[in-house]
CSV table of C-alpha atoms in Angstrom, one decimal:
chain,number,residue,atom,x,y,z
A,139,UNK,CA,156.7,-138.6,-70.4
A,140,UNK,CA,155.3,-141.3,-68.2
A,141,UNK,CA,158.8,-142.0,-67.3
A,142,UNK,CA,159.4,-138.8,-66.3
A,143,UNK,CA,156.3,-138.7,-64.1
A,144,UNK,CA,157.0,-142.1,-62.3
A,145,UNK,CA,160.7,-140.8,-61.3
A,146,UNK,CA,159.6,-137.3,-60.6
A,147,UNK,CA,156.6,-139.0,-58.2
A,148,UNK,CA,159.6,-141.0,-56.9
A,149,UNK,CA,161.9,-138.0,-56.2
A,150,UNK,CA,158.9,-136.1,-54.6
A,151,UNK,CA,158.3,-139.2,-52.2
A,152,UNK,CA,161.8,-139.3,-51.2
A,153,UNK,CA,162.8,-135.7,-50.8
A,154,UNK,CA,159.5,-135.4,-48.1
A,155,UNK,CA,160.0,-138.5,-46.1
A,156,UNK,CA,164.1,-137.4,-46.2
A,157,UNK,CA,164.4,-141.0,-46.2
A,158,UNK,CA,165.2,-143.9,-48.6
A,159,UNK,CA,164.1,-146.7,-45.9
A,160,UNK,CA,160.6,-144.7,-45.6
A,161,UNK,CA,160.2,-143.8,-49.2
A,162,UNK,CA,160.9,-147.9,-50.4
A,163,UNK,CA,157.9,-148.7,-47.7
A,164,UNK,CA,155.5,-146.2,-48.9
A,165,UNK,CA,156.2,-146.4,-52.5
A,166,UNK,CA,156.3,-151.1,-52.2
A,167,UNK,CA,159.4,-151.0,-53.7
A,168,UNK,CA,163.2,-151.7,-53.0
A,169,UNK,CA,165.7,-149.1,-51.6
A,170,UNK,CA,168.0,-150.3,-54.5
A,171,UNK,CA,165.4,-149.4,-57.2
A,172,UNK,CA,164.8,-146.0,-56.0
A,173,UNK,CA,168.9,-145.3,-55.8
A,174,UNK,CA,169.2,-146.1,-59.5
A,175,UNK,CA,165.6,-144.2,-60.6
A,176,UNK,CA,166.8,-140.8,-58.5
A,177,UNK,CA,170.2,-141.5,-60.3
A,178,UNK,CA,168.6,-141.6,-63.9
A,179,UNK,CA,166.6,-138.5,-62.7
A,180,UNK,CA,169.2,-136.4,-62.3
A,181,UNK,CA,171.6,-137.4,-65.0
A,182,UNK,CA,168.7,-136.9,-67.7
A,183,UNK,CA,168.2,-132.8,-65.9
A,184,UNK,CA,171.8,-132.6,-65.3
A,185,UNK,CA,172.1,-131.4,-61.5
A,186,UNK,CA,172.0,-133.1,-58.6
A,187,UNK,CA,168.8,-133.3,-56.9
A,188,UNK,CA,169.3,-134.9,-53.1
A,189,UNK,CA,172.1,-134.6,-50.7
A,190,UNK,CA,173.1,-138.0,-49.6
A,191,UNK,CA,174.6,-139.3,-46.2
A,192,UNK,CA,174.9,-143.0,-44.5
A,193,UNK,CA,172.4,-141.3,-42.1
A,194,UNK,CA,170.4,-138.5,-44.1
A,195,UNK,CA,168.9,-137.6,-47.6
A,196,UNK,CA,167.9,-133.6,-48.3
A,197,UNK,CA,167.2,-131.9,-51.1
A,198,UNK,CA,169.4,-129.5,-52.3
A,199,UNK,CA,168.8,-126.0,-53.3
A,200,UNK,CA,167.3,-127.4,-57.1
A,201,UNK,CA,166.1,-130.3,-55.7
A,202,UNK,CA,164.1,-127.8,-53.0
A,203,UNK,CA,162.8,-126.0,-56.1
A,204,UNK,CA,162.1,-128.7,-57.8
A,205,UNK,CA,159.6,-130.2,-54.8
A,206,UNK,CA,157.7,-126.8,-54.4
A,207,UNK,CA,156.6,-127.4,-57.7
A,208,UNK,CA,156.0,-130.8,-57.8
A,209,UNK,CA,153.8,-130.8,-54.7
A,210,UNK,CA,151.0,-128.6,-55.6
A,211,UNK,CA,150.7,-130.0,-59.4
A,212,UNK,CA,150.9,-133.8,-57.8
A,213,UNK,CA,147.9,-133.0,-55.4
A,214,UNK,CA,146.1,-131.3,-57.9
A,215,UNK,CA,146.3,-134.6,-59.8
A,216,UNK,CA,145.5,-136.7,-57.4
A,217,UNK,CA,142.4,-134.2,-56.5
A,218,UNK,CA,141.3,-134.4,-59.8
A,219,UNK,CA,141.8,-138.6,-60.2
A,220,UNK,CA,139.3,-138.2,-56.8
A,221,UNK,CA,136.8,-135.9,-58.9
A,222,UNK,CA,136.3,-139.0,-61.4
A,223,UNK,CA,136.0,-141.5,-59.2
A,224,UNK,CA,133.2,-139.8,-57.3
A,225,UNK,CA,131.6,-139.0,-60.6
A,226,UNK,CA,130.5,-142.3,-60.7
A,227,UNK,CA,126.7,-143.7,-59.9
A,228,UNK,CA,128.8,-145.5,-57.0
A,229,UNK,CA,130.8,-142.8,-55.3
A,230,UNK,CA,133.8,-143.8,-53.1
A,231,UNK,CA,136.4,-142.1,-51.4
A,232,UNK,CA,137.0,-140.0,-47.8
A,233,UNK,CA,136.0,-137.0,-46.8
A,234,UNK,CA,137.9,-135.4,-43.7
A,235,UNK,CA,136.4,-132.4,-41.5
A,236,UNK,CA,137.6,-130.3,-38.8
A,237,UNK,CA,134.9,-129.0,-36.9
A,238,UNK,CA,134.7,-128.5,-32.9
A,239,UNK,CA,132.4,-130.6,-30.6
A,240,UNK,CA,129.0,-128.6,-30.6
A,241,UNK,CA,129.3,-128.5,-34.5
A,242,UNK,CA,129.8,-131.8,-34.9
A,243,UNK,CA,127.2,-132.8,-32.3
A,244,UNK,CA,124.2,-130.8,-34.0
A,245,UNK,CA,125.1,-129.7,-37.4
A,246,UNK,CA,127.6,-132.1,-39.0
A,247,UNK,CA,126.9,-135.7,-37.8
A,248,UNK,CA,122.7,-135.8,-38.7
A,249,UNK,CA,124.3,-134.7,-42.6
A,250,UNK,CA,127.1,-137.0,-42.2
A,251,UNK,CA,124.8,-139.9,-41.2
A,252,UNK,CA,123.0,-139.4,-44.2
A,253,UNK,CA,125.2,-139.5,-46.5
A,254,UNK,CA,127.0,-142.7,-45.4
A,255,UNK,CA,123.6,-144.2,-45.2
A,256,UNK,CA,123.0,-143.4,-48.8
A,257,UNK,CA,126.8,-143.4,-50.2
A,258,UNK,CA,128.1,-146.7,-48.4
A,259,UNK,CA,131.6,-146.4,-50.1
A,260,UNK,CA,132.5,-142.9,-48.6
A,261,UNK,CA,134.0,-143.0,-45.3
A,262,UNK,CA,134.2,-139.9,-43.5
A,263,UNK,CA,137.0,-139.0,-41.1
A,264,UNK,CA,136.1,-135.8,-38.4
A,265,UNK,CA,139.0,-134.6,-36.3
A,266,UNK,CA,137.1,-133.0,-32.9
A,267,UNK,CA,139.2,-129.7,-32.5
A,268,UNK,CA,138.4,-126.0,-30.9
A,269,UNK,CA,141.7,-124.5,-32.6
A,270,UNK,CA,141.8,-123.0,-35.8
A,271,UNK,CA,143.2,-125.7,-38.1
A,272,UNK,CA,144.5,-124.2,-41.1
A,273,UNK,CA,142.5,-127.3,-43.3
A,274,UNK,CA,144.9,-126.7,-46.2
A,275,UNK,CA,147.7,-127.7,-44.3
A,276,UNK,CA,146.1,-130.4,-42.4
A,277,UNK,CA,144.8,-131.9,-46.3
A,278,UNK,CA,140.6,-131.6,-44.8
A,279,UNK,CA,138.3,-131.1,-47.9
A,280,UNK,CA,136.4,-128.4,-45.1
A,281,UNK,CA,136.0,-127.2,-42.0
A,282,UNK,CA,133.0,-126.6,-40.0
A,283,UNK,CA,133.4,-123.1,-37.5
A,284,UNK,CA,131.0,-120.4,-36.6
A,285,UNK,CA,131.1,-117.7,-39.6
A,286,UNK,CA,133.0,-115.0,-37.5
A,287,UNK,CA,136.2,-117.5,-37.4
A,288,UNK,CA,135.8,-118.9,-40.8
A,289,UNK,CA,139.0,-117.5,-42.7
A,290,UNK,CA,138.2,-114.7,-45.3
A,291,UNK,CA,140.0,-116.7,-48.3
A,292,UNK,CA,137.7,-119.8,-47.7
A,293,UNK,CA,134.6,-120.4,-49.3
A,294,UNK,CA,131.7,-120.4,-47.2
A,295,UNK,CA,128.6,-121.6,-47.0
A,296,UNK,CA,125.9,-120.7,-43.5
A,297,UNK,CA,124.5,-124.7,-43.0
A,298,UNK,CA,123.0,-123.5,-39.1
A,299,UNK,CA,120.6,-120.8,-37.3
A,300,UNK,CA,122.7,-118.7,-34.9
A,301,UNK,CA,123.3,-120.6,-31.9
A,302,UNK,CA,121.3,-119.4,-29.1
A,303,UNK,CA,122.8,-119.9,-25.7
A,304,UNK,CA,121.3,-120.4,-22.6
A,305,UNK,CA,122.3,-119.9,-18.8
A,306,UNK,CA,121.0,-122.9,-16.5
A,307,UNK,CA,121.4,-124.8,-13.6
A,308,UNK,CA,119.0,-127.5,-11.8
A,309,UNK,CA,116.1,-126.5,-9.6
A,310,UNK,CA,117.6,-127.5,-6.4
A,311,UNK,CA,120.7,-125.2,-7.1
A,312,UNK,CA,118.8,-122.3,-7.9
A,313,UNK,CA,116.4,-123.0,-5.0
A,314,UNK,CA,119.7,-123.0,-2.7
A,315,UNK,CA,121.2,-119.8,-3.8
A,316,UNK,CA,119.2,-118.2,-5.7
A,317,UNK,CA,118.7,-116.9,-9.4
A,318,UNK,CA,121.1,-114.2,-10.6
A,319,UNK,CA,119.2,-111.4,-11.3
A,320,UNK,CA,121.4,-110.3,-13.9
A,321,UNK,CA,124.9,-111.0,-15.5
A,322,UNK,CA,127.0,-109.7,-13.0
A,323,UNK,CA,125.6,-111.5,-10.4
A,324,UNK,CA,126.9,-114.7,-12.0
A,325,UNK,CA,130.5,-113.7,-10.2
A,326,UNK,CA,128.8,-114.8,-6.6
A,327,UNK,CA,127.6,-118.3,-8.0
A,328,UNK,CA,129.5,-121.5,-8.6
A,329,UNK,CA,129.8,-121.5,-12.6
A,330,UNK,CA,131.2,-124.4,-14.7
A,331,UNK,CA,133.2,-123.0,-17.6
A,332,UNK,CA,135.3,-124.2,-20.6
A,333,UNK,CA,138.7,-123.3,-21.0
A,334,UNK,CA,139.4,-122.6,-24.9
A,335,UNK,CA,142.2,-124.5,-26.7
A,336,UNK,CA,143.1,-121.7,-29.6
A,337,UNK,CA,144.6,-119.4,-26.3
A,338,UNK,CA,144.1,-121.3,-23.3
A,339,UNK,CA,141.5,-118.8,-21.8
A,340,UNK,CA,138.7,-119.7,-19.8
A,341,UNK,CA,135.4,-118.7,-21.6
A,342,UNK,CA,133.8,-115.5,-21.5
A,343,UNK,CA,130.0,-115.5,-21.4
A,344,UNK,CA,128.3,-113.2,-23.5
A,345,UNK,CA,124.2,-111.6,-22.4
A,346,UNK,CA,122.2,-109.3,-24.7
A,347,UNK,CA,119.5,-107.4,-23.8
A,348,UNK,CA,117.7,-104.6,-25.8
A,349,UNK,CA,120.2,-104.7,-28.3
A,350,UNK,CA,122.9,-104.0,-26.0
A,351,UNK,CA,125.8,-107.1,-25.0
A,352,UNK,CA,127.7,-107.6,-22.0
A,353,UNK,CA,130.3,-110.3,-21.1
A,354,UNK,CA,131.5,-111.9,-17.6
A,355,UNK,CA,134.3,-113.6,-16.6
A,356,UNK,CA,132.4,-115.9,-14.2
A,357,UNK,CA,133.9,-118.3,-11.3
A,358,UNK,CA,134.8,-121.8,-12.8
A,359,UNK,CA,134.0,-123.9,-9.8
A,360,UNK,CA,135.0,-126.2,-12.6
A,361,UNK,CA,137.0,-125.9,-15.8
A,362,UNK,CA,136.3,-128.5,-18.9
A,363,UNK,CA,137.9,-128.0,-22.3
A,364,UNK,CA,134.6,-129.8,-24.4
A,365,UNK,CA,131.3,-128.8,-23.8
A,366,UNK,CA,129.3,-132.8,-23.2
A,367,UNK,CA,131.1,-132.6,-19.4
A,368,UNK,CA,129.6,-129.5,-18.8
A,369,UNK,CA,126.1,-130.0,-19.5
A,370,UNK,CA,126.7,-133.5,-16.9
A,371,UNK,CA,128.0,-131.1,-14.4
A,372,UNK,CA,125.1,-128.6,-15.1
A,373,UNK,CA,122.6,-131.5,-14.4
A,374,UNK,CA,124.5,-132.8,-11.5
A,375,UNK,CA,123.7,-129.9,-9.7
A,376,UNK,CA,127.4,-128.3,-9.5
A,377,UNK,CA,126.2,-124.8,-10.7
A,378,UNK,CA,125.2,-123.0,-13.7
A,379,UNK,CA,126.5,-123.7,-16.8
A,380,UNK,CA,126.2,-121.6,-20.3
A,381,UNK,CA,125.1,-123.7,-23.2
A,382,UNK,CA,123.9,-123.8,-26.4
A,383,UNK,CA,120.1,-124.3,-26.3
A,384,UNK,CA,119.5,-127.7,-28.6
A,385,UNK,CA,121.7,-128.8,-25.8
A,386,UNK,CA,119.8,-127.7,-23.0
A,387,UNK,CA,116.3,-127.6,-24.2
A,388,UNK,CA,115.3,-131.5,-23.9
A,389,UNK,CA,116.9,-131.1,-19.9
A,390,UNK,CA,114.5,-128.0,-19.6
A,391,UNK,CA,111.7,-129.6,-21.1
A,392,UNK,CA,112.0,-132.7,-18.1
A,393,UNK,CA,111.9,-130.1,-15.2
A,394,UNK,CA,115.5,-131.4,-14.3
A,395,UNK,CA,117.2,-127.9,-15.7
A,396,UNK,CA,115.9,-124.5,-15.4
A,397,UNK,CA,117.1,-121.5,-17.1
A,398,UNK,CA,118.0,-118.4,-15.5
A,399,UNK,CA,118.8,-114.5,-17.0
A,400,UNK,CA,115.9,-115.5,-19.9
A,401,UNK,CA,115.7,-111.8,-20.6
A,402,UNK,CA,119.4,-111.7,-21.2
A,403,UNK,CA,119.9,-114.8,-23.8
A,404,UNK,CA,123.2,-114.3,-26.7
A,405,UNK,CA,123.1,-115.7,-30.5
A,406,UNK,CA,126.4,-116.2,-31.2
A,407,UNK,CA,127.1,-116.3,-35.6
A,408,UNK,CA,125.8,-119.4,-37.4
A,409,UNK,CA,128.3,-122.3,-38.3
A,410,UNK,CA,129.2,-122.5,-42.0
A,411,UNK,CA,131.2,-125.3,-44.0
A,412,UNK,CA,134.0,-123.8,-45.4
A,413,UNK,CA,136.2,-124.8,-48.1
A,414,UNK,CA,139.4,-123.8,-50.5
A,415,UNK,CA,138.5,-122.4,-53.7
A,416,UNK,CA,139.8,-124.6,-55.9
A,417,UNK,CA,137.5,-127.4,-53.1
A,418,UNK,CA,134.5,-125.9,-54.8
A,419,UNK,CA,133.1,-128.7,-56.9
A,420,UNK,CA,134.7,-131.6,-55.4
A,421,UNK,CA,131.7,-134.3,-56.0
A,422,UNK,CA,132.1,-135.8,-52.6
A,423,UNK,CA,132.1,-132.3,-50.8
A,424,UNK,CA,129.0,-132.0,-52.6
A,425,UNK,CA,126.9,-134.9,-51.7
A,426,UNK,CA,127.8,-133.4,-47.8
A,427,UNK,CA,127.2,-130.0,-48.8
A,428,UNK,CA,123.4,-131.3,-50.0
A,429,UNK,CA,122.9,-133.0,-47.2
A,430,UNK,CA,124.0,-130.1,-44.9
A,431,UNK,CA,121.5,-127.9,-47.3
A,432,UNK,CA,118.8,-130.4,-46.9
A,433,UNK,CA,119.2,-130.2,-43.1
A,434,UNK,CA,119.2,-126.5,-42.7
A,435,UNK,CA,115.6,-126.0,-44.5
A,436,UNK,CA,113.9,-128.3,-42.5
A,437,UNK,CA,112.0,-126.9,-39.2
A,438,UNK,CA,114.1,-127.0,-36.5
A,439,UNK,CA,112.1,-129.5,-34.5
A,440,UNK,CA,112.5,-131.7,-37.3
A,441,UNK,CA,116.1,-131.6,-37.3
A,442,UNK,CA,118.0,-134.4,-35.3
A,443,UNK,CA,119.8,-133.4,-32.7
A,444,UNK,CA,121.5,-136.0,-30.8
């Protein structure tokens, strides 16, 4: 059996990187060694496994078959060999998280600081990214995304308040031309927008007033595609910018931002850490998961926001 596993684990390695050169590397061992394991492989099942050039190696049709199966049962492994090792009083390992720039900014990092603080063998690997990353493709253990784009065969979990957004601008350019009086009037202002990655749209702001919701394509007087530029533009005096308010509020606070439209502020959905079923009790997705919890009960003035 174990010998069956090692040449199997061999076969797998080689029939993904199509490559014996690749496969010796990643595997530390010798192109000659693999030759004669994949050999003794498939004269032990009795069909030929990998097609073989000077330049090339592919599975065949079996050998194709074969990997489909192999994959999924050989990550499930590994998943599970993960599972113990963060069992222990010490818990080690790598998390990785797709989550865009906002929710990484206010929501994830002041959980993830936490828990590398407390857990200093678990490294933690976020990849900044608008788009909607299938995270089972990409291998993440979760993803962190507003709940209305959080896929519906995902667990998950609400770890924010709805996220309030605010319309503001600097003093000295509202004094100049003026405070819209409502949405509309935002087409006759200079407006600095984000252009969003998942279509290559510009961003279409949303107001809300006695239960009722409009949205404006405003004029970009300039386009960004993450958020942080936009608030420097915003204080720079450019124009008016549409931001979530932790963002905001410390600039408002100062006197050197001012909102405008107050009566006509949007919540967009709350973020939520989502995660594949069979994710659900992964120890180190836990220890973020508590932290995340931990976060979300506190008062939100006692949250860090950075």
């Amino acid at each position: 059996m174990k010998e069956n596993l090692n040449d199997l684990h061999t076969f797998m390695v080689v029939a993904q990187e199509r490559s014996f050169t690749r496969a010796a590397a990643k595997l530390r061992t010798s192109q000659s060694a693999i030759s004669q394991t994949l050999r003794n492989l498939e004269d032990r099942i009795g069909i030929k496994l990998l097609s073989r050039t000077t330049r090339s190696v592919a599975p065949t049709e079996a050998g194709e078959y074969l990997l489909n199966l192999l994959q999924p049962a050989i990550q499930e492994i590994e998943h599970g060999i993960n599972q113990i090792s963060a069992l222990k009083n010490d818990p080690a390992g790598t998390l990785r998280i797709s989550a865009d720039e906002y929710g990484i900014q206010s929501v994830l990092w002041p959980a993830v600081e936490k828990v590398i603080q407390q857990f200093p063998k678990v490294s933690v690997e976020i990849i900044s990214d608008y788009g909607l990353v299938d995270i089972v493709e990409g291998r993440f253990d979760a993803g962190l995304r507003r709940g209305g784009l959080v896929s519906k065969d995902m667990i998950a979990l609400q770890v924010s308040e709805p996220i309030q957004m605010l319309t503001v601008a600097t003093k000295e350019y509202l004094a100049r031309y003026g405070h819209p009086k409502q949405p509309k009037d935002l087409v006759e202002h200079q407006c600095i927008n984000l252009r969003l990655p998942t279509h290559g749209e510009l961003y279409r702001w949303q107001f809300t007033k006695q239960g009722k919701t409009q949205t404006v394509t405003v004029n970009a007087k300039v386009v960004f595609t993450t958020l942080s530029p936009v608030l420097q533009a915003a204080r720079s005096g450019i124009g008016i910018a549409y931001l979530p308010i932790d963002m905001v509020q410390p600039y408002i606070e100062s006197g050197e931002l001012e909102e405008t439209l107050k009566d006509w502020r949007h919540s967009y959905e709350p973020y939520h850490l989502y995660y594949p079923h069979r994710r659900e009790q992964a120890p180190l997705l836990n220890i973020l998961i508590n932290a995340l919890k931990e976060n979300f009960s506190k008062p939100y003035d006692d949250r860090k926001i950075n």
